[in-house]
Amino acid sequence: MATIAAVILLLGFILTPLQANNVSISWVQNATDKGAVCLDGSPSAYYFDKGQGEGANNWLIYLEGGGWCVNQTDCLVRTTYSRGSSKHMQQSIDFIDFLSNNFTKNPEFYNWNRVYVPYCDGSSFTGDIEAPDTVTNVTYRGARIFKATMDDLLSMGMNCAENALLTGSSAGGLATMIHCDRFRELLPLFARVKCLPIAAYFVHEENLLGSKQFEPAFDALIDLHGSAGVLPPLCTSIMRPSLCLFPQYLLLFVKTPVFIAMSAFDQIQIRMNLFREDEVCLVSHNCTDDRKVAMQELRWDVLAALPKALPLFRGMWITNCIAHHLIYFSTLKIIGNKTYAEVFHDWYFDYNYLQVIDTTLEPRDCSEYGIYPQALN
Ligand SMILES: *[C@@H]1O[C@H](CO)[C@@H](O)[C@H](O)[C@H]1NC(C)=O
Ligand SMILES: *[C@@H]1O[C@H](CO)[C@@H](O)[C@H](O)[C@H]1NC(C)=O
Ligand SMILES: *[C@@H]1O[C@H](CO)[C@@H](O)[C@H](O)[C@H]1NC(C)=O
Ligand SMILES: *[C@@H]1O[C@H](CO)[C@@H](O)[C@H](O)[C@H]1NC(C)=O
Ligand SMILES: *[C@@H]1O[C@H](CO)[C@@H](O)[C@H](O)[C@H]1NC(C)=O
C-alpha cells in the first residue's frame, strides 16, 4: 500500500513539470497517394488532442499561418524548414491559449477535439498543381492538404460533430475564410459550424496614394500555386481570381457565419498596404506626423471595407492594438464589460451577436493585456 502511494506520489512529482499540453504529431493517412504533401513533397501532418466528456463531439480546427511564398525560389527556400517540409516539423507541440486542455486556462474549448494544422504549402491551403515544378521540384498542393486532413478528422468522429469551429491566424485566417463553406459542407446539417479568421482582414486598396500593392503580383501568386480552383466559383466568375483572396470580396461569397478578429493597426496590413518603415515606426512608437496620418487613413479604409452584414452572419472584434496575432484569452475590453473571448463565445453559441469596433483613433500598446507586437523581421 505504502509502495503504491509512494509510486503515485513519485509519478505526481515527475508529472508536475509536464503540465504543458504536449501533443504529438499525427501523419495524414495515405498523404502521398492523395497528393497531400508539403512544398518538398513530404507527407502532411497535424497535431490532434482528443475531446472528452461533453466536448467529445465538438471540434476546433486551427490552421497555422506564416505568409505566402511568392515565387519559385522563395517556395524552394521553404522546403528547408517546417513551413515547407514536414521533415522539419516538431514531434510534439504545446497546445496553449484556446487549444489548451486545461479548464482554468481554456474554459471554453478545453474538452473539445482540438487540432493544430501546421502550414507547409505556402499558399493558405489553396495550392493545387498536379506536377512538381520542373525547375525546383517543389509541389504546390495546399488544397489537397486541407482536404486530406479533413478526411482524416471526419473518419475520427468529426463526421458526427455537434459544434465545430474553423479558425486560424494570418495566412491561416485567410485559409479559414477560403475554406469556411467547404468545411461547413463536410459536417452534419444540424451541426453548429462557424469560422473565426484572426489577423487576416487584409484590404484591397483601389487607388491609395503611396500604396505599393499592385494586382499583377497577386495574379502571379494565384498562377504559381494554382489556387484559383479553390476560391468560390461565383467570385472568380465575376472578378479576377486574385481579388477573391481579399476578404472584402471573398466574404461576399461565403454563406457560413464568420467572426472577424483583427487590429485596425495590424502590422502586416500596414506593411502590405503602406511600407515596412511604417510598421517599424509604429512598433517603436516614433512615427512622424505624416506617417501617423497615413496609418489613420488606412484604418478608415479597413473599417470601410468590413462586411456590411448582420452581426449574426458577421461578428467582429476590431481593436487598435499594435500587433498582428491576437491571443484569444486576453483581458482587453473594448466596449462594455466583455473581452474578445466573451464576445466571441456569445456570438458562437447564439446568445448575443456583436460587432465590436474600437472607436478611438490612436494605435494602442496592448502589452498589459497580453497582446504584444510581432517581432519585426
Ligand atoms: C491548469 O492551469 C492552472 C492555472 O495556470 C494551473 O494552476 C494548473 O496546475 C493547471 N492544471 C493542470 C492539470 O495542468
Ligand atoms: C513532449 O513530450 C515528449 C515525450 O513524450 C518530449 O520528448 C518532448 O520534449 C515534449 N515536448 C515539450 C514541448 O514539452
Ligand atoms: C490508405 O490506403 C490503403 C491502401 O491503398 C487503403 O487500404 C486505406 O483504406 C487507405 N486509408 C485511407 C484513410 O484512405
Ligand atoms: C522531387 O521530389 C520528390 C518528392 O516529391 C522526390 O521523390 C524526388 O526524388 C525529387 N526529385 C529530384 C530530382 O530531386
Ligand atoms: C522571390 O521572392 C523573394 C522574396 O520576396 C525576393 O527576395 C526575390 O527577389 C524574388 N525572386 C525573384 C526571382 O523574383
PDB file of C-alpha atoms and ligand atoms in Angstrom, residues 16 18-21 100-106, ligand 1:
ATOM      1  CA  THR A  16       4.123  18.121 -12.335  1.00  0.00           C
ATOM      2  CA  LEU A  18       4.912  18.329 -17.594  1.00  0.00           C
ATOM      3  CA  GLN A  19       1.657  20.183 -17.095  1.00  0.00           C
ATOM      4  CA  ALA A  20       2.021  21.609 -20.566  1.00  0.00           C
ATOM      5  CA  ASN A  21      -0.449  20.160 -23.051  1.00  0.00           C
ATOM      6  CA  SER A 100      -5.125  24.192 -24.133  1.00  0.00           C
ATOM      7  CA  ASN A 101      -6.726  21.181 -22.403  1.00  0.00           C
ATOM      8  CA  ASN A 102      -6.634  22.997 -19.063  1.00  0.00           C
ATOM      9  CA  PHE A 103     -10.083  24.124 -17.921  1.00  0.00           C
ATOM     10  CA  THR A 104      -8.634  27.005 -15.912  1.00  0.00           C
ATOM     11  CA  LYS A 105      -6.770  28.388 -18.889  1.00  0.00           C
ATOM     12  CA  ASN A 106      -9.327  27.485 -21.547  1.00  0.00           C
TER      13      ASN A 106
HETATM   14  C1  LIG B   1      -4.157  24.446 -15.170  1.00  0.00           C
HETATM   15  O1  LIG B   1      -3.776  25.786 -15.143  1.00  0.00           O
HETATM   16  C2  LIG B   1      -3.733  26.327 -13.845  1.00  0.00           C
HETATM   17  C3  LIG B   1      -3.536  27.838 -13.982  1.00  0.00           C
HETATM   18  O2  LIG B   1      -2.398  28.132 -14.739  1.00  0.00           O
HETATM   19  C4  LIG B   1      -2.647  25.614 -13.069  1.00  0.00           C
HETATM   20  O3  LIG B   1      -2.584  26.154 -11.747  1.00  0.00           O
HETATM   21  C5  LIG B   1      -2.963  24.138 -13.025  1.00  0.00           C
HETATM   22  O4  LIG B   1      -1.907  23.449 -12.404  1.00  0.00           O
HETATM   23  C6  LIG B   1      -3.168  23.576 -14.418  1.00  0.00           C
HETATM   24  N1  LIG B   1      -3.690  22.223 -14.335  1.00  0.00           N
HETATM   25  C7  LIG B   1      -3.141  21.222 -14.971  1.00  0.00           C
HETATM   26  C8  LIG B   1      -3.802  19.897 -14.796  1.00  0.00           C
HETATM   27  O5  LIG B   1      -2.169  21.348 -15.698  1.00  0.00           O
END
